[in-house]
XYZ file of C-alpha atoms in Angstrom:
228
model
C 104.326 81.790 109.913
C 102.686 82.236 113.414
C 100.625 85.425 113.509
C 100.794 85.545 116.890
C 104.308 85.442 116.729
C 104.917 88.300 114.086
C 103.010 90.480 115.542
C 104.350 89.873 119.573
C 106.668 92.889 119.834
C 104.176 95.391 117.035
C 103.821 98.835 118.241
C 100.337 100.078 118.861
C 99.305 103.407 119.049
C 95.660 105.067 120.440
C 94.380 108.118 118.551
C 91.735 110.278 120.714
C 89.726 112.918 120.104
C 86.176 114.248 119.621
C 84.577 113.725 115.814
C 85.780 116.118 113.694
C 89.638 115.975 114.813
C 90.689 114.411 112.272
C 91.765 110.739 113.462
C 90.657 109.320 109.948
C 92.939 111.439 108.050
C 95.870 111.482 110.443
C 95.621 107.554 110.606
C 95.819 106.689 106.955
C 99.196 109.514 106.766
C 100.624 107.301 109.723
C 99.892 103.909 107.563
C 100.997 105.447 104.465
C 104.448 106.883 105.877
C 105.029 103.862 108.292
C 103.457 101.151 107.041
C 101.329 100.750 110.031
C 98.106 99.097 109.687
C 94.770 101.575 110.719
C 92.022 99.774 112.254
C 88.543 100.951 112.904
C 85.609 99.387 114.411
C 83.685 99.613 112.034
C 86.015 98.485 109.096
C 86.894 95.306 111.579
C 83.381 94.341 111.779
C 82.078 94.386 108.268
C 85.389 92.025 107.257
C 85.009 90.054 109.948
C 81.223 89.378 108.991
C 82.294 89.304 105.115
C 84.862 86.464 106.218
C 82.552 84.245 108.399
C 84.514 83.641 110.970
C 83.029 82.701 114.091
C 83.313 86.222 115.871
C 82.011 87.546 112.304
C 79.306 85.387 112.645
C 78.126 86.432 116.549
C 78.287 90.263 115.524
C 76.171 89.257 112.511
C 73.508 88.101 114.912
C 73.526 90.962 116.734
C 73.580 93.501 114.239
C 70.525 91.905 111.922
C 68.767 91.831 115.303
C 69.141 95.390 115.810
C 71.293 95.510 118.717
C 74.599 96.597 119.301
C 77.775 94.322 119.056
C 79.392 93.625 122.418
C 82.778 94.778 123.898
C 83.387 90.842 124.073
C 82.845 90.481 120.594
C 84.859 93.464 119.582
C 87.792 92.277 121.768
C 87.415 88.935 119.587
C 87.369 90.561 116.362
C 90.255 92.652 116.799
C 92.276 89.486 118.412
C 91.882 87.838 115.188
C 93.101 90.547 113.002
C 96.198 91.134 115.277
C 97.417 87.992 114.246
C 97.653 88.915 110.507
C 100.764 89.026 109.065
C 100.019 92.817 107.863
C 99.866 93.899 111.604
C 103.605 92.832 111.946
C 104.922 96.637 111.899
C 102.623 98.374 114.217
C 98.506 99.069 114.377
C 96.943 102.517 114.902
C 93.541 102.050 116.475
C 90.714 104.834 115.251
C 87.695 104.974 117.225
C 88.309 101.969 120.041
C 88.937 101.915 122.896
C 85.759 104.597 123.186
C 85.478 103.689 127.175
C 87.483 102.722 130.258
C 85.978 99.535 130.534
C 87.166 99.467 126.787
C 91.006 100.206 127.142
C 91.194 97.715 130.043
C 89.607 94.587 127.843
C 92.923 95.936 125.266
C 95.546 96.111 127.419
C 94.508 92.484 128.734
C 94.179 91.400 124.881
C 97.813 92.784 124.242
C 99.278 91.824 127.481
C 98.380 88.300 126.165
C 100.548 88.562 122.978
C 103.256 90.637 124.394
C 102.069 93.804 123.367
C 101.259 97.210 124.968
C 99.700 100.582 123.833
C 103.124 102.646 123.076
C 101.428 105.960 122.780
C 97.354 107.539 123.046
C 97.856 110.137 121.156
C 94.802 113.083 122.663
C 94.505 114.923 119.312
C 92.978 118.585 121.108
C 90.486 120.657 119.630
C 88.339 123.474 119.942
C 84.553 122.276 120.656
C 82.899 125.551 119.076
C 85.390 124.920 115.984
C 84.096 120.986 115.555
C 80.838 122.379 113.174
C 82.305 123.830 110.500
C 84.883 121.582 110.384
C 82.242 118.641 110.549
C 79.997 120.136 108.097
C 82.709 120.490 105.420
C 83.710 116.780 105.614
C 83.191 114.500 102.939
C 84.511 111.401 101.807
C 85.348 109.413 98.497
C 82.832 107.109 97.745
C 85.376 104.858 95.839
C 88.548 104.918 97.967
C 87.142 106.175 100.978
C 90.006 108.853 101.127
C 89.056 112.452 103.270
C 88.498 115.745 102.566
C 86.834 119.151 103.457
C 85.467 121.687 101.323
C 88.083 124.399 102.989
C 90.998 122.361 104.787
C 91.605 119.846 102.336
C 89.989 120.026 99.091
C 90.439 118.088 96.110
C 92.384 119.610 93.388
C 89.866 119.129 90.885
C 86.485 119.821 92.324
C 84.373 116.530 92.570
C 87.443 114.563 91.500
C 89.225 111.789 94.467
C 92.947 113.230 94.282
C 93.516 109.786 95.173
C 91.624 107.168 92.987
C 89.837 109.726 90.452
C 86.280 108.811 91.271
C 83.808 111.412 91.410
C 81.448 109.805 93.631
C 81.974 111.837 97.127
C 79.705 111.409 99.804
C 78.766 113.317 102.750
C 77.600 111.957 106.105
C 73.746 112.485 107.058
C 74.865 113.672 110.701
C 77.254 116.036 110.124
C 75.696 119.366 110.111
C 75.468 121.860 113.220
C 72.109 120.425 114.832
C 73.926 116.938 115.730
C 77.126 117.601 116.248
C 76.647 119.032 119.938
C 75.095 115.956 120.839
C 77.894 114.055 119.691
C 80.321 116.383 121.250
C 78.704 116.025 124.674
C 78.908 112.136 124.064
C 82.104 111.949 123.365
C 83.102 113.988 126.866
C 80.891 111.660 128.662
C 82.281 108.212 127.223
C 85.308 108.823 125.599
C 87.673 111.432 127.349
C 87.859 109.614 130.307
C 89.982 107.676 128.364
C 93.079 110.848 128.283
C 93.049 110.489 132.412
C 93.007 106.775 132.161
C 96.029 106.271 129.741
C 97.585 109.814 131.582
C 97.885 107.078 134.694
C 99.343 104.547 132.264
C 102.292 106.948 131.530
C 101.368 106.704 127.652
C 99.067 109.338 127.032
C 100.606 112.529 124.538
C 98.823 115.565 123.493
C 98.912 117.162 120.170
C 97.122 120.599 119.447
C 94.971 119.516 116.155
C 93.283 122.725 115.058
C 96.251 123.482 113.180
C 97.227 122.438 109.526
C 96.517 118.755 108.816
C 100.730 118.337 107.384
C 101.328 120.374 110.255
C 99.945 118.240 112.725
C 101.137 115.263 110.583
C 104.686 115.970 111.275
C 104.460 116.779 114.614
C 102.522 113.286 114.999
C 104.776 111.460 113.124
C 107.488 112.579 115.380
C 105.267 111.544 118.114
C 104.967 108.346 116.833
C 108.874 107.887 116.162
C 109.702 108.814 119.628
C 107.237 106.216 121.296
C 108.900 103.279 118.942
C 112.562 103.943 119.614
């Protein structure tokens, strides 16, 4: 079957937000309740260098030289996994596009199969409220699902609720003294983005300092809405 073809009329969907606002989690509850597929950057980049194919390859080159992969190259690499058969019911993209320049090189990608971005979905927060909630992330080392020592712990301490490892790992950067600097990235690059896709007519905004089921629902419903 043509990959191209399954995957012509797939919704796609755009989370936003700063780091911390809990994309990550909120995409793999959107692929778990609607089969939708979550795709990060930097997820599509190590398989496409694990697979060799010949975008794989380029940002292989570039990485092992110590520079940073190319929106071209990115653009390629997501192409190719669009046209996987898994991709048929819908994508949620986490983390890209990160810039204008970004979200045009999409829409041109999906205008060329048919597709459009149903829904960027801004999730809002609080900036001063991003370090605690960034300090207490951490991650399973074995299924790679989230959680936070207050908002979402495990049940058994040290123990994946998920898999059952008990290897959990904790990012190097988050604690208070970087997560400014990331902040004031993120308003420089990134939320440009909410006035671009405002323009488009597809841009939503959900308040996401709430409950993470909470916000789930409401994004779900979000999501439903945009695919009817």
């Amino acid at each position: 079957m043509d990959g191209t073809q399954v995957t012509a009329t797939a919704p796609v969907f755009i989370l936003l937000g700063p780091p911390g606002a809990g994309k990550g989690t909120q995409a793999r509850m959107l692929e778990e309740e609607h089969g939708f597929i979550q795709l990060s950057t930097g997820d599509l980049l190590r398989a496409a260098v694990a697979a060799g194919t010949e975008a794989g390859k380029a940002a292989k080159a570039v990485m092992e030289a110590g520079g940073l992969v190319s929106d071209d190259i990115v653009i390629a690499i997501l192409k190719d996994r669009l046209a996987d058969e898994d991709c048929a019911h819908g994508v949620i993209l986490d983390g890209f596009p990160r810039t204008t320049g970004q979200a045009e090189a999409l829409d041109d990608l999906l205008a060329s199969s048919g597709q459009h971005i149903n829904a960027a979905i801004s999730l809002e927060v609080d900036d001063a409220a991003m370090v605690a909630r960034i300090s207490g992330r951490f991650t399973c080392g074995g299924c790679g699902e989230g959680y936070h020592d207050v908002h979402k712990p495990t049940a058994v301490l040290g123990i994946c609720d998920k898999c059952g490892s008990s290897h959990m790992k904790r990012r190097a950067d988050d604690n208070a003294e970087t997560v400014g600097q990331r902040l004031t990235e993120y308003h420089k690059q990134t939320a440009p983005l909410i006035a671009y896709y405002d323009g488009k007519g597809v841009l939503q905004s959900l308040d996401a300092m709430g409950s993470i089921n909470v916000i789930a629902s409401e994004l779900s419903g979000m999501v439903k809405g945009a695919t009817a």
